[in-house]
Amino acid sequence: GNWNVNIVVVGCGIAGIAAAHRLIKSGFTNVRILEATGRSGGRIKTGRLGDKIIEIGANWIHGPSEENPVFCLARQYGLLDPEALTPENQAFDPEGDHPWVYNFFSSSGRKINVEDVYPAQELFAELLSECSEFQNHQGEPYASAGDFIRSEVRRRAAEKWKDIDSATRSLRLCVISSMLKRECCVNGAHSMGELGLGAFGQYKILPGLDCTFPGGYEGLITNLMSELPDGLVSYNRPVRCVHWSNTEEKLNSVTVECEDGERIAADHVILTVPLGYLKKHHSSLFQPPLPLHKLHSIQRLGFGTNNKIFVEFDEPWWDADCDAIQLVWDDEDALVDQVPDVHRSWIKKLFGFTVLKPTERYGHLVCGWIAGHESEHMETLSEQEVTHAVTQLIRRFTGNPSIAPRRILRSQWYHDPWTNGSYSHLALGCSEQDLKNMMEPLPLNGSKAQPLQVLFAGEATHLCYFSTVHGALLTGWREADRLISHYSYNPSERLTSK
Ligand code: 6YU
């Protein structure tokens, strides 16, 4: 169909690309994407450290199995390693035992015996999964997931580990602090105390053993873009304001104003800018301002920082079979996931490293993870200062004063002006309703056929897969489908539309 409908997509991340892709495949010809930066992919961003391919943004396909559209596309495009495609990998139960091998190091400079701390890992996993069970309960025993975990660890440790020597018991509590910091990274939150308990189960985990893209996550973007017409995306085209209308006379018009002053008239706009950007710019981005319930959800939902620090070595200081390194501070038996003084001790927030595998592909390369305000502070330091801090850290934990990284590279998502952080989470007091408000189109027009001027897609608008690539992709398709079904139920509008 030669549909004479003008659609402007704002943002060329996976959500914007998915929306444009589906619209074009369904016969909409007047579609364009306005992107603030000079590249496609947004928070999917593949980089290089020397000749090694690394991910600055999204890292894994979370739950690679049939239900995951990112997995299905990656398989179709031939972007995955053979192991990722096996039935065993797809059937992997994320609630079961994780096959990763951990190395634990203590701040006193020794390697920790895994058997000593295994019960702590087990208890933590148990409590995390219990956090998801408050979903449909009336009332929650604690305000936050952090409060719940902390008080239950104390209670259960006192019972379960009462016959264990006090040094081991204390060590296990220190391990739990490290796991709390890790969970801050997973959730993109400053502290587990900032995650609502009642809504924690809102996020759904798909089956499948998380896998990576051996040639880089951006391969997904390249393949999708190659199926789209040339010239679809206008790069370096930040949008400054979306002029919509809630008055009867002008219900069918919306204008997008770019930073360079150009005004583009459209029948529909699909907005995919990150929640971090919306939090910062909502007051200038919408004319008239957003309805209050939508604004309040933007403010209530959390958008935190998670950064990576890649560190390369000549020789490994971890075991050959090690997948992840966990750092345990022996002064943290108070179950803490934030540091007392961000400027002086930000590095304590870095909970550990994942080892890039296989070694033949990556050499001796690890990825450190750091979330929260400590991570935001890290971004303001020079690469030299970060290198120094990481080197001191590793020397201390290994007890080896001569270890020196060959080079490092870190991400800086908080200071990215088009993202302002990493991804969203359900903060204290949030519920499913906030995500519903996020995805509601403008204007809200009572009984009349909805004019659908501004539609909302992006990671932070998915009800159960927020914070992920598959979530973002599905929201792009969802908003494309909203327009497609709008025009299939109202075929005359296609003709009368300018
Ligand atoms: C995943 C993973 N992963 C690590 C890190 C980060 C993220 N995610 P985009 O931002 O992509 O696009 C918007 C575009 O708009 C962009 O290009 C802008 O430039 C543009 N724009 C902005 N303003 C504009 C303007 N004014 N005008 C024009 N254009 C404008 N996801 O699946 N696996 O391993 C990770 C990770 C460091 C930063 C991730 C991961 C998140 C994804 O990257 C992200 O959701 C999508 O890419 C977003 O796509 P988009 O299109 O919406 O926005 C219980 C419970 C647990 C809850 N969470 C558990 C899951 C864990 C999530 N894990 C993530 C972990 C990592 C490590």
Coordinates of C-alpha atoms and ligand atoms in Angstrom, one line a residue:
G1 CA 0.0 0.0 0.0
N2 CA 1.0 3.4 -1.0
W3 CA -0.1 5.0 2.3
N4 CA 0.1 8.7 2.3
V5 CA 0.8 9.1 6.0
N6 CA 3.7 11.0 7.5
I7 CA 5.4 9.3 10.4
V8 CA 8.5 10.7 12.2
V9 CA 10.4 8.4 14.6
V10 CA 12.6 10.2 17.1
G11 CA 15.7 8.2 18.1
C12 CA 17.5 5.5 16.2
G13 CA 18.1 3.0 18.9
I14 CA 16.6 -0.5 18.7
A15 CA 13.1 0.7 19.5
G16 CA 13.1 3.4 16.8
I17 CA 14.6 1.0 14.2
A18 CA 12.1 -1.7 15.1
A19 CA 9.2 0.7 14.7
A20 CA 10.4 2.0 11.4
H21 CA 11.2 -1.5 10.1
R22 CA 7.7 -2.8 10.8
L23 CA 5.9 0.3 9.4
I24 CA 7.9 0.1 6.2
K25 CA 7.3 -3.6 5.8
S26 CA 3.6 -2.9 6.3
G27 CA 3.5 -0.5 3.4
F28 CA 4.0 2.9 5.0
T29 CA 6.3 4.8 2.8
N30 CA 6.6 8.2 4.4
V31 CA 8.6 7.2 7.5
R32 CA 11.8 8.9 8.7
I33 CA 14.0 8.7 11.7
L34 CA 15.5 11.7 13.4
E35 CA 18.6 10.8 15.5
A36 CA 20.6 13.2 17.7
T37 CA 23.9 11.5 17.3
G38 CA 26.0 10.5 14.2
R39 CA 25.2 6.8 14.6
S40 CA 22.5 4.2 14.9
G41 CA 22.1 1.8 17.8
G42 CA 21.8 4.1 20.9
R43 CA 22.6 2.0 23.9
I44 CA 23.6 -0.9 21.7
K45 CA 27.2 0.2 21.1
T46 CA 30.1 -2.0 20.0
G47 CA 33.6 -0.7 20.4
R48 CA 37.2 -1.8 20.2
L49 CA 40.0 -2.2 22.7
G50 CA 43.1 -2.8 20.5
D51 CA 41.8 -5.4 18.1
K52 CA 39.3 -6.9 20.6
I53 CA 35.6 -6.3 20.1
I54 CA 33.9 -5.0 23.2
E55 CA 30.4 -3.9 24.2
I56 CA 30.2 -0.4 25.6
G57 CA 26.4 -0.8 26.1
A58 CA 24.1 -3.8 26.0
N59 CA 26.1 -7.0 26.6
W60 CA 23.9 -10.1 26.6
I61 CA 20.8 -11.4 25.1
H62 CA 18.8 -12.0 28.3
G63 CA 17.0 -15.2 28.0
P64 CA 17.9 -16.4 24.5
S65 CA 15.0 -18.7 23.6
E66 CA 12.1 -18.8 21.1
E67 CA 10.0 -16.1 22.9
N68 CA 12.9 -13.6 22.7
P69 CA 12.7 -11.6 19.5
V70 CA 16.3 -10.5 19.7
F71 CA 17.4 -14.1 19.9
C72 CA 15.3 -15.0 16.9
L73 CA 16.6 -12.1 14.8
A74 CA 20.2 -12.8 15.8
R75 CA 19.8 -16.4 14.8
Q76 CA 18.2 -15.5 11.5
Y77 CA 21.1 -13.1 10.7
G78 CA 23.6 -15.8 11.7
L79 CA 25.1 -13.6 14.5
L80 CA 25.4 -16.2 17.3
D81 CA 27.9 -18.9 18.3
P82 CA 26.7 -22.5 17.8
E83 CA 26.4 -23.2 21.6
A84 CA 23.8 -20.4 21.9
L85 CA 21.6 -22.2 19.4
T86 CA 21.6 -25.5 21.1
P87 CA 18.3 -26.7 22.7
E88 CA 20.1 -27.1 26.1
N89 CA 21.0 -23.4 26.1
Q90 CA 17.5 -22.3 25.1
A91 CA 15.9 -24.5 27.7
F92 CA 18.3 -23.3 30.5
D93 CA 16.3 -22.5 33.6
P94 CA 17.3 -19.1 34.9
E95 CA 16.0 -19.9 38.4
G96 CA 18.3 -23.0 38.7
D97 CA 22.0 -23.2 39.4
H98 CA 24.1 -20.9 37.3
P99 CA 27.0 -22.7 35.5
W100 CA 29.4 -19.8 36.0
V101 CA 32.7 -20.5 37.9
Y102 CA 33.5 -17.7 40.3
N103 CA 36.8 -16.6 41.9
F104 CA 36.5 -14.7 45.1
F105 CA 39.2 -12.4 46.4
S106 CA 39.3 -10.6 49.7
S107 CA 40.5 -7.1 50.4
S108 CA 43.1 -8.7 52.7
G109 CA 44.8 -10.0 49.5
R110 CA 43.9 -13.6 49.5
K111 CA 41.8 -15.9 47.4
I112 CA 38.7 -17.0 49.3
N113 CA 37.7 -20.7 49.4
V114 CA 34.5 -21.0 47.4
E115 CA 33.0 -23.6 49.7
D116 CA 33.2 -21.1 52.6
V117 CA 31.0 -18.6 50.8
Y118 CA 28.7 -20.8 48.7
P119 CA 26.0 -20.7 51.4
A120 CA 26.0 -16.9 51.1
Q121 CA 25.5 -17.1 47.4
E122 CA 22.7 -19.5 47.9
L123 CA 21.0 -17.4 50.5
F124 CA 21.2 -14.4 48.4
A125 CA 19.7 -16.2 45.4
E126 CA 16.9 -17.4 47.5
L127 CA 16.1 -14.0 48.8
L128 CA 16.3 -12.4 45.4
S129 CA 13.7 -14.8 44.1
E130 CA 11.5 -14.2 47.1
C131 CA 11.6 -10.5 46.3
S132 CA 9.6 -11.3 43.2
E133 CA 6.8 -12.9 45.2
F134 CA 5.3 -9.7 46.7
Q135 CA 3.9 -8.8 43.4
N136 CA 0.2 -9.3 44.0
H137 CA 0.2 -9.2 47.8
Q138 CA -1.7 -6.6 49.7
G139 CA 1.1 -4.7 51.3
E140 CA 4.8 -5.4 51.6
P141 CA 6.7 -6.0 54.8
Y142 CA 9.4 -3.6 53.7
A143 CA 9.6 -0.5 51.4
S144 CA 12.5 -1.7 49.3
A145 CA 14.1 -4.9 48.0
G146 CA 17.3 -3.8 49.8
D147 CA 15.5 -3.5 53.2
F148 CA 13.9 -6.9 52.7
I149 CA 17.1 -8.7 51.7
R150 CA 19.2 -7.0 54.5
S151 CA 16.8 -7.9 57.3
E152 CA 16.1 -11.4 56.1
V153 CA 19.9 -12.1 55.7
R154 CA 20.4 -11.0 59.3
R155 CA 17.6 -13.1 60.6
R156 CA 18.4 -16.3 58.5
A157 CA 22.1 -16.0 59.0
A158 CA 21.6 -15.9 62.8
E159 CA 19.7 -19.2 62.5
K160 CA 21.4 -21.1 59.7
W161 CA 24.9 -20.1 60.5
K162 CA 24.8 -20.1 64.3
D163 CA 27.3 -22.9 64.6
I164 CA 29.8 -21.5 62.1
D165 CA 32.9 -19.7 63.4
S166 CA 32.5 -15.9 63.6
A167 CA 35.2 -15.2 61.0
T168 CA 33.4 -17.3 58.3
R169 CA 30.0 -15.9 59.3
S170 CA 31.4 -12.3 58.9
L171 CA 33.0 -13.2 55.6
R172 CA 29.7 -14.5 54.3
L173 CA 28.0 -11.2 55.2
C174 CA 30.8 -9.4 53.4
V175 CA 30.1 -11.6 50.3
I176 CA 26.5 -10.5 50.5
S177 CA 27.5 -6.8 50.4
S178 CA 29.4 -7.6 47.2
M179 CA 26.3 -9.4 45.8
L180 CA 24.1 -6.4 46.7
K181 CA 26.5 -4.2 44.7
R182 CA 26.3 -6.6 41.8
E183 CA 22.5 -6.5 41.9
C184 CA 22.7 -2.7 41.7
C185 CA 24.4 -3.2 38.4
V186 CA 21.9 -5.7 37.1
N187 CA 19.0 -3.3 38.0
G188 CA 20.7 -0.1 37.1
A189 CA 20.1 1.4 40.5
H190 CA 22.2 3.3 43.0
S191 CA 21.2 1.1 45.9
M192 CA 19.0 -1.9 46.4
G193 CA 17.2 0.3 48.9
E194 CA 15.9 2.4 46.0
L195 CA 14.1 -0.6 44.4
G196 CA 10.5 -1.1 45.3
L197 CA 9.7 -4.4 46.8
G198 CA 6.1 -4.8 45.7
A199 CA 7.0 -4.2 42.0
F200 CA 10.2 -6.2 42.0
G201 CA 8.4 -9.2 40.4
Q202 CA 7.1 -7.0 37.5
Y203 CA 10.3 -7.8 35.5
K204 CA 10.0 -11.2 33.8
I205 CA 12.9 -13.5 33.1
L206 CA 12.9 -15.6 29.9
P207 CA 14.4 -19.1 29.8
G208 CA 17.8 -19.5 28.1
L209 CA 21.4 -19.1 29.1
D210 CA 22.4 -15.5 28.4
C211 CA 24.7 -15.2 25.4
T212 CA 26.7 -12.5 23.6
F213 CA 27.3 -11.5 20.0
P214 CA 30.8 -12.7 19.0
G215 CA 31.0 -10.1 16.3
G216 CA 29.4 -7.4 18.4
Y217 CA 25.8 -6.4 19.4
E218 CA 25.8 -3.8 16.7
G219 CA 25.6 -6.6 14.1
L220 CA 21.9 -6.7 14.9
I221 CA 21.6 -3.0 14.1
T222 CA 23.5 -3.3 10.9
N223 CA 21.4 -6.2 9.7
L224 CA 18.1 -4.5 10.5
M225 CA 19.2 -1.2 8.9
S226 CA 20.3 -3.0 5.7
E227 CA 16.7 -3.9 5.1
L228 CA 15.6 -0.3 5.3
P229 CA 15.7 2.3 2.6
D230 CA 18.7 4.6 2.2
G231 CA 18.3 8.0 3.6
L232 CA 15.7 6.9 6.2
V233 CA 17.7 8.3 9.1
S234 CA 18.7 11.9 9.5
Y235 CA 21.8 11.9 11.7
N236 CA 23.0 14.7 14.0
R237 CA 19.4 15.9 14.1
P238 CA 18.4 16.3 17.7
V239 CA 14.7 17.1 18.3
R240 CA 14.1 20.0 20.6
C241 CA 10.4 20.1 20.9
V242 CA 7.3 18.1 20.0
H243 CA 4.3 20.4 19.4
W244 CA 1.2 18.4 19.8
S245 CA -2.4 19.5 20.4
N246 CA -5.2 18.7 22.7
T247 CA -7.7 21.1 21.3
E248 CA -10.6 19.9 19.1
E249 CA -9.7 21.9 16.0
K250 CA -6.1 20.7 15.6
L251 CA -6.4 17.1 16.6
N252 CA -4.7 15.8 13.5
S253 CA -1.5 17.8 13.5
V254 CA 1.8 17.5 15.3
T255 CA 5.0 19.3 14.5
V256 CA 8.5 18.3 15.4
E257 CA 11.0 21.1 16.0
C258 CA 14.7 20.3 15.6
E259 CA 17.6 21.9 17.4
D260 CA 18.6 23.6 14.1
G261 CA 15.2 25.3 14.0
E262 CA 13.6 23.2 11.2
R263 CA 10.0 22.3 11.8
I264 CA 8.7 19.0 10.4
A265 CA 4.9 18.4 10.2
A266 CA 3.8 14.8 10.8
D267 CA 0.6 12.8 11.2
H268 CA 2.3 10.7 13.9
V269 CA 5.5 10.9 16.0
I270 CA 7.0 7.8 17.7
L271 CA 9.2 9.1 20.5
T272 CA 11.9 6.6 21.7
V273 CA 14.2 8.9 23.7
P274 CA 15.5 7.3 26.9
L275 CA 13.8 7.8 30.2
G276 CA 16.9 9.6 31.5
Y277 CA 16.5 12.2 28.7
L278 CA 12.8 12.6 29.4
K279 CA 13.4 13.2 33.1
K280 CA 15.8 16.0 32.2
H281 CA 14.1 17.6 29.3
H282 CA 10.3 16.9 29.5
S283 CA 9.5 20.5 30.3
S284 CA 11.0 21.8 27.0
L285 CA 10.3 18.7 24.9
F286 CA 6.5 18.9 24.9
Q287 CA 4.3 21.8 23.9
P288 CA 1.8 21.9 25.6
P289 CA 3.3 20.1 28.6
L290 CA 2.6 16.4 29.3
P291 CA -0.6 15.4 31.2
L292 CA 0.3 15.2 34.9
H293 CA -0.1 11.5 35.4
K294 CA 2.4 10.9 32.6
L295 CA 4.8 13.4 34.0
H296 CA 4.6 11.9 37.4
S297 CA 5.4 8.5 36.1
I298 CA 8.4 9.8 34.3
Q299 CA 9.5 11.3 37.6
R300 CA 8.7 8.3 39.7
L301 CA 10.3 5.6 37.6
G302 CA 14.0 5.1 38.3
F303 CA 16.8 5.5 35.7
G304 CA 20.2 4.7 37.1
T305 CA 23.8 4.3 36.0
N306 CA 25.7 1.1 35.3
N307 CA 29.1 1.4 33.7
K308 CA 31.8 -1.0 32.5
I309 CA 35.5 -0.7 32.9
F310 CA 37.4 -3.1 30.5
V311 CA 40.8 -4.0 31.7
E312 CA 43.4 -6.0 29.6
F313 CA 46.3 -7.9 31.1
D314 CA 49.4 -9.7 29.7
E315 CA 48.7 -12.6 32.0
P316 CA 45.6 -13.7 33.8
W317 CA 45.5 -13.5 37.6
W318 CA 42.3 -15.6 37.7
D319 CA 41.8 -19.4 37.2
A320 CA 41.7 -20.7 33.7
D321 CA 38.0 -21.8 34.1
C322 CA 36.9 -18.6 35.9
D323 CA 33.9 -16.8 34.4
A324 CA 33.5 -14.1 37.0
I325 CA 35.6 -12.5 39.7
Q326 CA 34.0 -11.2 42.9
L327 CA 35.7 -8.7 45.2
V328 CA 34.9 -9.0 48.9
W329 CA 35.8 -6.1 51.3
D330 CA 36.4 -7.6 54.7
D331 CA 35.1 -4.5 56.5
E332 CA 31.6 -4.8 54.9
D333 CA 29.8 -7.3 57.1
A334 CA 27.1 -4.6 57.7
L335 CA 25.5 -5.5 54.3
V336 CA 26.2 -2.3 52.5
D337 CA 25.9 -1.5 48.8
Q338 CA 27.0 2.2 48.9
V339 CA 30.3 3.7 49.9
P340 CA 30.5 6.3 52.8
D341 CA 32.4 8.9 50.8
V342 CA 32.0 8.8 47.0
H343 CA 35.1 10.9 46.2
R344 CA 37.5 8.9 48.3
S345 CA 36.2 5.4 48.1
W346 CA 34.1 5.2 44.9
I347 CA 36.2 2.2 43.8
K348 CA 34.7 0.1 46.6
K349 CA 31.4 0.0 44.6
L350 CA 33.0 -2.0 41.8
F351 CA 31.9 -5.4 42.8
G352 CA 34.0 -7.5 40.4
F353 CA 34.7 -8.5 36.9
T354 CA 33.3 -10.8 34.2
V355 CA 36.0 -12.6 32.2
L356 CA 35.6 -12.3 28.4
K357 CA 35.5 -15.8 26.9
P358 CA 36.9 -17.6 24.9
T359 CA 40.5 -16.6 25.7
E360 CA 41.5 -17.3 22.0
R361 CA 39.2 -14.5 21.0
Y362 CA 39.7 -12.0 23.8
G363 CA 43.1 -12.7 25.4
H364 CA 43.2 -11.8 29.1
L365 CA 40.4 -9.2 29.1
V366 CA 38.0 -8.6 32.0
C367 CA 35.0 -6.2 32.3
G368 CA 34.5 -4.5 35.7
W369 CA 31.0 -3.4 36.7
I370 CA 30.1 -0.3 38.7
A371 CA 26.7 1.2 39.4
G372 CA 25.2 4.2 41.1
H373 CA 26.5 7.6 42.1
E374 CA 30.0 6.1 42.5
S375 CA 29.8 5.1 38.9
E376 CA 28.7 8.7 37.9
H377 CA 31.7 10.1 39.8
M378 CA 34.0 7.6 38.1
E379 CA 32.9 9.2 34.8
T380 CA 34.3 12.6 35.8
L381 CA 37.8 11.2 36.4
S382 CA 40.5 11.0 33.8
E383 CA 41.4 7.7 32.2
Q384 CA 44.7 7.8 34.1
E385 CA 42.9 8.3 37.5
V386 CA 40.6 5.3 36.7
T387 CA 43.5 3.2 35.6
H388 CA 45.4 4.0 38.8
A389 CA 42.4 3.2 41.1
V390 CA 41.7 -0.1 39.3
T391 CA 45.4 -1.1 39.4
Q392 CA 45.6 -0.4 43.2
L393 CA 42.4 -2.4 43.7
I394 CA 43.6 -5.4 41.8
R395 CA 47.0 -5.3 43.5
R396 CA 45.3 -5.2 46.9
F397 CA 42.9 -8.0 46.3
T398 CA 45.4 -10.4 44.7
G399 CA 48.2 -9.4 47.1
N400 CA 50.4 -9.1 44.0
P401 CA 52.0 -5.6 43.9
S402 CA 53.4 -5.9 40.4
I403 CA 50.2 -6.5 38.4
A404 CA 49.7 -3.8 35.9
P405 CA 46.9 -3.6 33.2
R406 CA 48.0 -3.2 29.6
R407 CA 45.1 -0.8 28.9
I408 CA 41.6 0.1 30.0
L409 CA 38.4 1.5 28.5
R410 CA 35.3 2.6 30.4
S411 CA 31.8 3.6 29.5
Q412 CA 30.3 7.0 30.6
W413 CA 26.6 6.6 30.2
Y414 CA 25.6 9.2 32.8
H415 CA 27.3 12.0 30.9
D416 CA 26.0 10.9 27.6
P417 CA 23.7 13.9 26.8
W418 CA 21.2 11.7 24.9
T419 CA 20.8 9.0 27.5
N420 CA 21.6 10.5 31.0
G421 CA 22.2 7.1 32.6
S422 CA 22.0 3.5 31.7
Y423 CA 18.5 2.0 32.0
S424 CA 15.3 2.1 34.0
H425 CA 14.1 0.3 37.1
L426 CA 11.0 0.4 39.3
A427 CA 12.0 2.7 42.1
L428 CA 10.2 3.0 45.5
G429 CA 6.5 3.5 45.1
C430 CA 6.4 2.5 41.4
S431 CA 3.9 0.1 40.0
E432 CA 2.9 -1.4 36.7
Q433 CA 0.6 1.6 36.3
D434 CA 3.7 3.9 35.8
L435 CA 4.8 1.8 32.9
K436 CA 1.3 1.9 31.5
N437 CA 1.3 5.7 31.8
M438 CA 4.7 5.8 30.0
M439 CA 3.4 4.0 26.9
E440 CA 0.1 5.8 26.6
P441 CA -0.2 7.9 23.4
L442 CA -1.0 11.6 23.3
P443 CA -3.5 13.1 23.2
L444 CA -6.0 11.4 25.4
N445 CA -9.1 12.0 23.5
G446 CA -12.0 10.4 25.4
S447 CA -14.5 8.7 23.2
K448 CA -13.4 10.0 19.8
A449 CA -11.2 7.9 17.6
Q450 CA -7.7 8.5 18.9
P451 CA -5.7 10.8 16.6
L452 CA -2.4 9.2 17.9
Q453 CA -0.2 12.2 17.6
V454 CA 2.6 11.1 19.8
L455 CA 3.3 7.5 20.5
F456 CA 5.9 6.3 23.1
A457 CA 8.3 3.4 22.7
G458 CA 11.7 2.5 24.2
E459 CA 13.0 0.3 26.9
A460 CA 11.2 2.2 29.8
T461 CA 7.8 1.6 28.2
H462 CA 7.7 -2.2 28.4
L463 CA 5.6 -3.7 31.1
C464 CA 7.8 -6.7 32.0
Y465 CA 11.0 -6.5 29.9
F466 CA 12.0 -2.9 30.7
S467 CA 15.8 -2.3 30.9
T468 CA 16.5 -4.7 28.0
V469 CA 17.1 -4.8 24.3
H470 CA 14.3 -7.3 23.7
G471 CA 11.9 -5.1 25.7
A472 CA 12.9 -2.0 23.7
L473 CA 12.5 -3.9 20.4
L474 CA 9.0 -5.1 21.3
T475 CA 7.9 -1.6 22.2
G476 CA 8.9 -0.4 18.7
W477 CA 6.9 -3.1 17.1
R478 CA 4.0 -2.4 19.5
E479 CA 3.7 1.2 18.5
A480 CA 4.1 0.4 14.8
D481 CA 1.2 -2.1 15.3
R482 CA -0.9 0.5 17.0
L483 CA -0.7 2.7 13.8
I484 CA -1.1 -0.3 11.5
S485 CA -4.3 -1.3 13.2
H486 CA -5.5 2.3 13.5
Y487 CA -5.4 2.5 9.7
S488 CA -6.8 -0.9 9.0
Y489 CA -9.8 0.0 11.2
N490 CA -10.1 3.5 9.7
P491 CA -9.2 3.0 6.1
S492 CA -10.8 6.3 5.0
E493 CA -8.3 8.3 7.0
R494 CA -5.6 7.0 4.8
L495 CA -7.2 8.8 1.8
T496 CA -8.2 12.0 3.6
S497 CA -4.9 12.4 5.3
K498 CA -2.6 14.9 3.6
Ligands
6YU1 C1 20.1 -6.2 27.3 C2 22.2 -6.4 28.3 N1 23.2 -4.4 29.5 C3 24.5 -2.4 29.8 C4 24.7 -1.0 29.7 C5 23.6 -0.2 29.2 C6 22.4 -0.8 28.8 N2 21.1 -2.8 28.4 P1 18.3 3.9 23.0 O1 18.8 4.7 24.1 O2 19.1 2.8 22.5 O3 17.8 4.8 21.8 C7 17.3 6.1 21.9 C8 17.9 7.0 20.8 O4 17.4 8.3 20.9 C9 19.4 7.2 21.0 O5 20.1 6.8 19.7 C10 19.6 8.7 21.3 O6 20.8 9.2 20.7 C11 18.4 9.2 20.6 N3 17.9 10.5 21.2 C12 17.9 10.9 22.5 N4 17.4 12.2 22.5 C13 17.1 12.6 21.3 C14 16.6 13.8 20.7 N5 16.3 14.8 21.5 N6 16.4 13.8 19.4 C15 16.7 12.8 18.6 N7 17.3 11.6 19.1 C16 17.4 11.5 20.4 N8 20.0 -4.8 27.6 O7 19.1 -6.7 26.8 N9 21.2 -6.9 27.7 O8 23.2 -7.0 28.6 C17 22.2 -5.0 28.7 C18 23.3 -3.0 29.4 C19 25.9 -0.4 30.1 C20 23.8 1.3 29.0 C21 22.3 -2.2 28.9 C22 21.1 -4.2 28.3 C23 19.9 -2.0 28.1 C24 19.7 -1.8 26.6 O9 20.9 -1.4 26.0 C25 18.6 -0.8 26.4 O10 17.4 -1.2 27.1 C26 18.2 -0.7 24.9 O11 19.3 -0.7 24.0 C27 17.4 0.6 24.8 O12 16.9 0.8 23.5 P2 16.0 2.1 23.2 O13 15.8 2.1 21.7 O14 14.8 2.1 24.1 O15 16.9 3.4 23.6 C28 14.4 -8.2 38.9 C29 14.7 -7.3 38.0 C30 15.7 -7.0 37.1 C31 15.5 -5.9 36.2 N10 16.6 -5.8 35.2 C32 17.2 -7.0 34.9 C33 17.7 -7.1 33.5 C34 19.1 -6.6 33.4 C35 19.2 -5.5 32.4 N11 20.5 -5.5 32.1 C36 21.3 -4.9 31.5 C37 22.6 -5.2 31.5 C38 23.5 -4.9 30.7 C39 24.7 -5.3 31.2

